[in-house]
XYZ file of C-alpha atoms in Angstrom:
327
model
C 62.715 173.474 130.515
C 60.867 171.354 127.953
C 62.438 168.267 126.469
C 62.019 166.732 123.051
C 62.523 163.022 122.378
C 63.257 161.508 118.984
C 63.862 157.854 118.136
C 64.528 156.345 114.720
C 65.681 153.135 113.073
C 69.315 153.670 111.973
C 70.747 150.809 109.889
C 74.484 150.404 109.284
C 75.728 148.241 106.413
C 78.506 145.780 107.242
C 81.824 145.367 105.443
C 81.254 141.610 105.278
C 78.603 139.171 106.533
C 78.582 138.438 110.253
C 77.658 134.818 110.911
C 77.015 132.972 114.174
C 75.337 129.649 114.963
C 71.813 131.099 114.831
C 72.066 133.170 111.654
C 73.835 135.675 109.444
C 73.501 139.429 109.026
C 74.760 142.052 106.583
C 73.164 145.084 108.277
C 73.297 146.277 111.881
C 69.808 147.525 112.714
C 70.154 150.061 115.517
C 67.783 152.420 117.298
C 69.089 155.986 117.554
C 67.662 158.188 120.329
C 68.095 161.885 121.043
C 66.772 163.743 124.074
C 67.014 167.492 123.574
C 66.690 169.929 126.467
C 67.497 173.516 125.583
C 70.846 173.620 123.821
C 71.912 170.207 125.128
C 71.332 166.906 123.335
C 71.830 163.482 124.864
C 72.289 160.548 122.484
C 71.869 156.830 122.921
C 71.817 153.713 120.756
C 70.546 150.176 121.119
C 70.226 147.045 119.006
C 66.948 145.083 119.052
C 67.753 141.371 119.210
C 65.397 138.706 117.910
C 66.833 136.172 120.397
C 64.956 138.176 123.038
C 61.856 138.628 120.858
C 62.754 142.240 120.089
C 62.003 143.938 116.777
C 62.755 147.395 115.423
C 59.055 148.245 115.442
C 58.541 146.868 118.928
C 61.446 148.796 120.453
C 60.349 152.038 118.804
C 56.825 151.453 120.118
C 58.175 150.903 123.642
C 60.053 154.195 123.466
C 57.027 156.014 122.063
C 54.847 154.647 124.861
C 56.755 156.652 127.479
C 57.386 159.768 125.411
C 55.239 161.774 127.818
C 57.259 160.765 130.873
C 60.616 161.412 129.181
C 59.568 164.811 127.851
C 58.135 165.704 131.274
C 61.592 165.177 132.791
C 61.816 161.506 133.847
C 65.254 160.671 135.224
C 67.213 157.433 135.003
C 65.900 156.101 138.314
C 62.290 156.561 137.219
C 63.113 154.952 133.873
C 64.101 151.773 135.719
C 60.645 151.719 137.348
C 58.535 152.200 134.222
C 60.443 150.105 131.645
C 61.722 146.509 131.605
C 65.339 145.650 130.737
C 66.116 145.547 127.037
C 67.082 147.577 124.011
C 64.424 150.296 124.413
C 65.473 151.183 127.941
C 69.155 150.998 127.025
C 68.888 153.666 124.341
C 66.969 156.005 126.656
C 69.166 155.396 129.692
C 72.362 156.098 127.743
C 70.822 159.225 126.213
C 69.950 160.484 129.704
C 73.509 159.842 130.944
C 74.826 161.813 127.956
C 72.344 164.626 128.544
C 73.386 164.917 132.203
C 77.042 165.118 131.176
C 76.291 167.863 128.636
C 74.208 169.848 131.127
C 76.636 169.634 134.042
C 79.998 169.524 132.300
C 80.820 166.453 134.433
C 81.710 163.346 132.440
C 79.932 160.072 133.088
C 83.052 158.376 134.386
C 83.693 161.296 136.753
C 80.085 161.111 137.941
C 80.428 157.455 138.912
C 83.781 158.138 140.596
C 86.105 156.034 138.456
C 89.454 156.919 136.898
C 89.538 158.372 133.384
C 88.942 156.119 130.398
C 91.968 154.285 129.063
C 92.489 152.347 125.825
C 91.640 148.671 126.265
C 92.296 145.370 124.509
C 89.152 144.142 122.792
C 88.393 140.784 121.258
C 88.299 140.782 117.473
C 85.732 138.346 116.123
C 86.385 135.558 113.672
C 82.935 134.914 112.244
C 81.628 131.393 111.648
C 82.735 130.028 108.288
C 84.654 127.093 106.860
C 87.874 126.298 108.762
C 89.864 127.429 105.722
C 88.167 130.822 105.569
C 88.388 131.279 109.326
C 92.120 130.596 109.113
C 92.509 133.284 106.430
C 90.848 135.841 108.698
C 92.814 134.718 111.756
C 96.111 134.973 109.875
C 95.435 138.678 109.327
C 94.730 139.062 113.049
C 97.637 137.048 114.386
C 99.104 140.000 116.302
C 95.981 141.096 118.198
C 95.810 140.296 121.936
C 92.439 138.517 121.911
C 90.291 136.699 119.354
C 86.674 135.626 119.654
C 85.885 132.578 117.538
C 82.260 131.918 116.577
C 81.417 128.234 116.216
C 78.402 125.944 116.004
C 77.991 122.222 116.668
C 79.497 121.172 113.328
C 83.106 120.204 114.174
C 84.005 123.258 116.292
C 87.392 121.749 117.126
C 88.400 121.928 113.455
C 87.316 125.568 113.336
C 89.230 126.531 116.474
C 92.280 124.542 115.391
C 92.364 126.383 112.073
C 92.305 129.705 113.931
C 94.928 128.652 116.472
C 97.335 127.403 113.792
C 96.949 130.661 111.861
C 97.231 132.810 115.006
C 99.426 131.051 117.601
C 99.721 133.960 120.043
C 96.371 135.629 120.855
C 94.175 134.575 123.738
C 90.970 132.992 122.466
C 87.317 133.111 123.474
C 85.141 130.461 121.827
C 81.448 131.310 121.458
C 78.971 128.618 120.339
C 75.962 130.928 120.964
C 73.901 128.241 122.758
C 74.367 125.627 120.015
C 75.868 122.737 122.044
C 74.508 120.021 124.281
C 76.059 119.056 127.622
C 77.325 115.859 125.974
C 79.074 117.848 123.248
C 80.593 120.175 125.828
C 82.007 117.183 127.703
C 83.311 115.690 124.452
C 84.983 118.830 123.094
C 86.352 120.647 126.120
C 89.631 118.709 126.310
C 90.328 119.562 122.669
C 89.672 123.222 123.388
C 92.016 123.054 126.352
C 94.773 121.662 124.117
C 94.190 124.569 121.729
C 94.742 127.008 124.613
C 91.231 128.445 124.702
C 90.908 130.937 127.564
C 87.129 131.219 127.837
C 84.076 129.329 126.557
C 81.019 131.535 126.235
C 77.451 130.222 126.563
C 77.914 126.727 125.141
C 74.434 125.472 126.124
C 70.988 126.970 125.512
C 70.088 129.180 128.477
C 67.166 126.931 129.407
C 69.616 124.031 129.907
C 71.843 125.879 132.374
C 70.962 123.599 135.268
C 72.993 120.865 133.574
C 76.136 122.876 134.335
C 75.710 122.554 138.102
C 78.347 120.070 139.222
C 79.869 119.848 135.739
C 83.674 119.551 135.789
C 84.611 122.312 133.367
C 88.193 122.300 132.110
C 87.887 125.824 130.660
C 86.261 128.821 132.386
C 82.639 129.266 131.296
C 80.976 132.634 130.662
C 77.236 133.282 130.728
C 75.874 135.490 127.970
C 72.294 134.730 126.978
C 71.759 133.357 130.498
C 72.712 136.575 132.295
C 70.648 139.751 131.929
C 70.258 141.567 135.243
C 71.654 141.428 138.780
C 68.882 139.095 139.983
C 70.292 136.373 137.699
C 73.710 136.334 139.307
C 73.314 134.153 142.401
C 72.127 131.279 140.228
C 74.737 131.944 137.535
C 77.532 131.779 140.096
C 76.723 128.084 140.631
C 77.104 127.366 136.919
C 79.549 129.828 135.380
C 82.871 131.510 136.099
C 82.198 134.775 134.229
C 79.210 136.820 133.160
C 79.062 138.827 129.940
C 77.400 142.169 130.700
C 75.751 143.833 127.701
C 73.880 147.099 127.925
C 71.161 145.912 125.559
C 70.428 143.029 127.968
C 70.613 144.991 131.225
C 68.623 147.891 129.801
C 71.257 150.575 130.079
C 74.432 151.697 131.800
C 72.636 152.385 135.084
C 71.690 148.748 135.641
C 74.885 147.458 133.996
C 76.923 149.229 136.680
C 74.745 147.675 139.378
C 75.162 144.259 137.744
C 78.932 144.690 137.616
C 79.102 145.415 141.346
C 76.778 142.504 142.136
C 78.798 140.110 139.977
C 81.958 141.023 141.858
C 80.179 140.314 145.160
C 79.096 136.899 143.845
C 82.685 136.084 142.840
C 81.934 136.023 139.115
C 84.569 137.219 136.679
C 83.615 140.151 134.470
C 83.227 140.369 130.727
C 81.621 143.140 128.691
C 80.181 142.524 125.241
C 78.176 144.195 122.527
C 75.955 143.610 119.551
C 77.125 144.603 116.072
C 76.656 148.334 116.543
C 78.187 151.770 116.163
C 80.518 153.717 118.430
C 77.473 155.213 120.131
C 76.723 151.822 121.698
C 80.372 151.191 122.526
C 81.128 154.495 124.286
C 79.144 153.677 127.472
C 80.251 150.029 127.368
C 83.882 151.201 127.434
C 83.247 152.429 130.962
C 82.416 148.888 132.081
C 85.424 147.608 130.150
C 87.758 149.385 132.548
C 86.853 146.776 135.190
C 86.532 143.644 133.020
C 88.966 140.781 132.453
C 87.515 140.053 128.999
C 86.340 142.784 126.634
C 84.437 142.139 123.418
C 83.516 145.515 121.913
C 84.510 145.197 118.255
C 80.990 145.898 116.926
C 81.921 149.109 115.061
C 84.830 147.411 113.270
C 82.248 145.504 111.194
C 80.582 148.665 109.848
C 81.229 150.181 106.450
C 80.816 153.594 108.079
C 80.687 154.593 111.750
C 79.916 157.892 113.484
C 82.596 160.545 113.159
C 84.851 160.946 116.230
C 83.845 157.560 117.643
C 86.015 154.776 119.023
C 89.099 153.712 117.116
C 90.493 150.169 116.941
C 93.993 149.238 115.842
C 95.392 145.715 116.153
C 92.951 144.870 118.915
C 93.457 148.010 120.987
C 90.394 150.244 121.279
C 90.761 153.957 121.968
C 87.884 155.938 123.521
C 85.917 158.425 121.399
C 86.905 162.050 121.006
C 85.811 164.382 123.827
C 82.192 165.422 123.397
C 81.169 162.346 121.426
C 79.243 160.780 124.317
C 79.211 161.166 128.084
């Protein structure tokens, strides 16, 4: 049976600006993919990320370059052979998972042999801002289980303190997005410990990771920009305690599942994250979340409008999409 592939740029406007150490955005620029085969349609989404030299045009061109193979019936295993990790492969891989589920009537989580999806606690992000404004946001989120606090190298302790005073109870992840030096990490980590920070995510630029070998970390460290695929993990295990698995980095759910298993073998703790995206990106990531100690999947909560029947978040608890939405 013939297939038809479509891929478009699908922007989502945000409720408020999303700011991290390397920039600010007011729109989530996603790639929306459909693979149609007969009456069944598989859908996938990805988010090109400039940190990895990805652009909307470049990702669409990557997808277009293998249109022939996809429409001729390429499966997920072959996709891994002909495309590198990244946003383009992620959108296609997730669309193929969804198509398989529609064709067979077997859900993705059943296919991989795990228990059914359950609601999970997700981090809710406090975007980088003045300490006063971050405190205002945190005060409204004081009853969620987990906060993620975006900081840079400009007095991060003041920012985290403002959040902790406004929200005494939630666990906290602090994310500098590669903006610190090893000297700053050494200087600030005791202050973060006093503020009861549970996890520090990617404090140093990825190219400076070697400086973490032998470093006496007071707070567990998670690799994000440093960890993309399973081949990275043996080295990461000498430098980090956790790895943040994102489908846009691994290039899809297929390789994300392999990375999850490999990380467990290496003794790394598990975290799953996302870009600012819609429920279509979050639905496959929720599968990984079932096995992760830290979950950061609040991307759709930033959107002015999400897909109908997608994930729902209430006070930091995320509920899976309605049946039939994806997978």
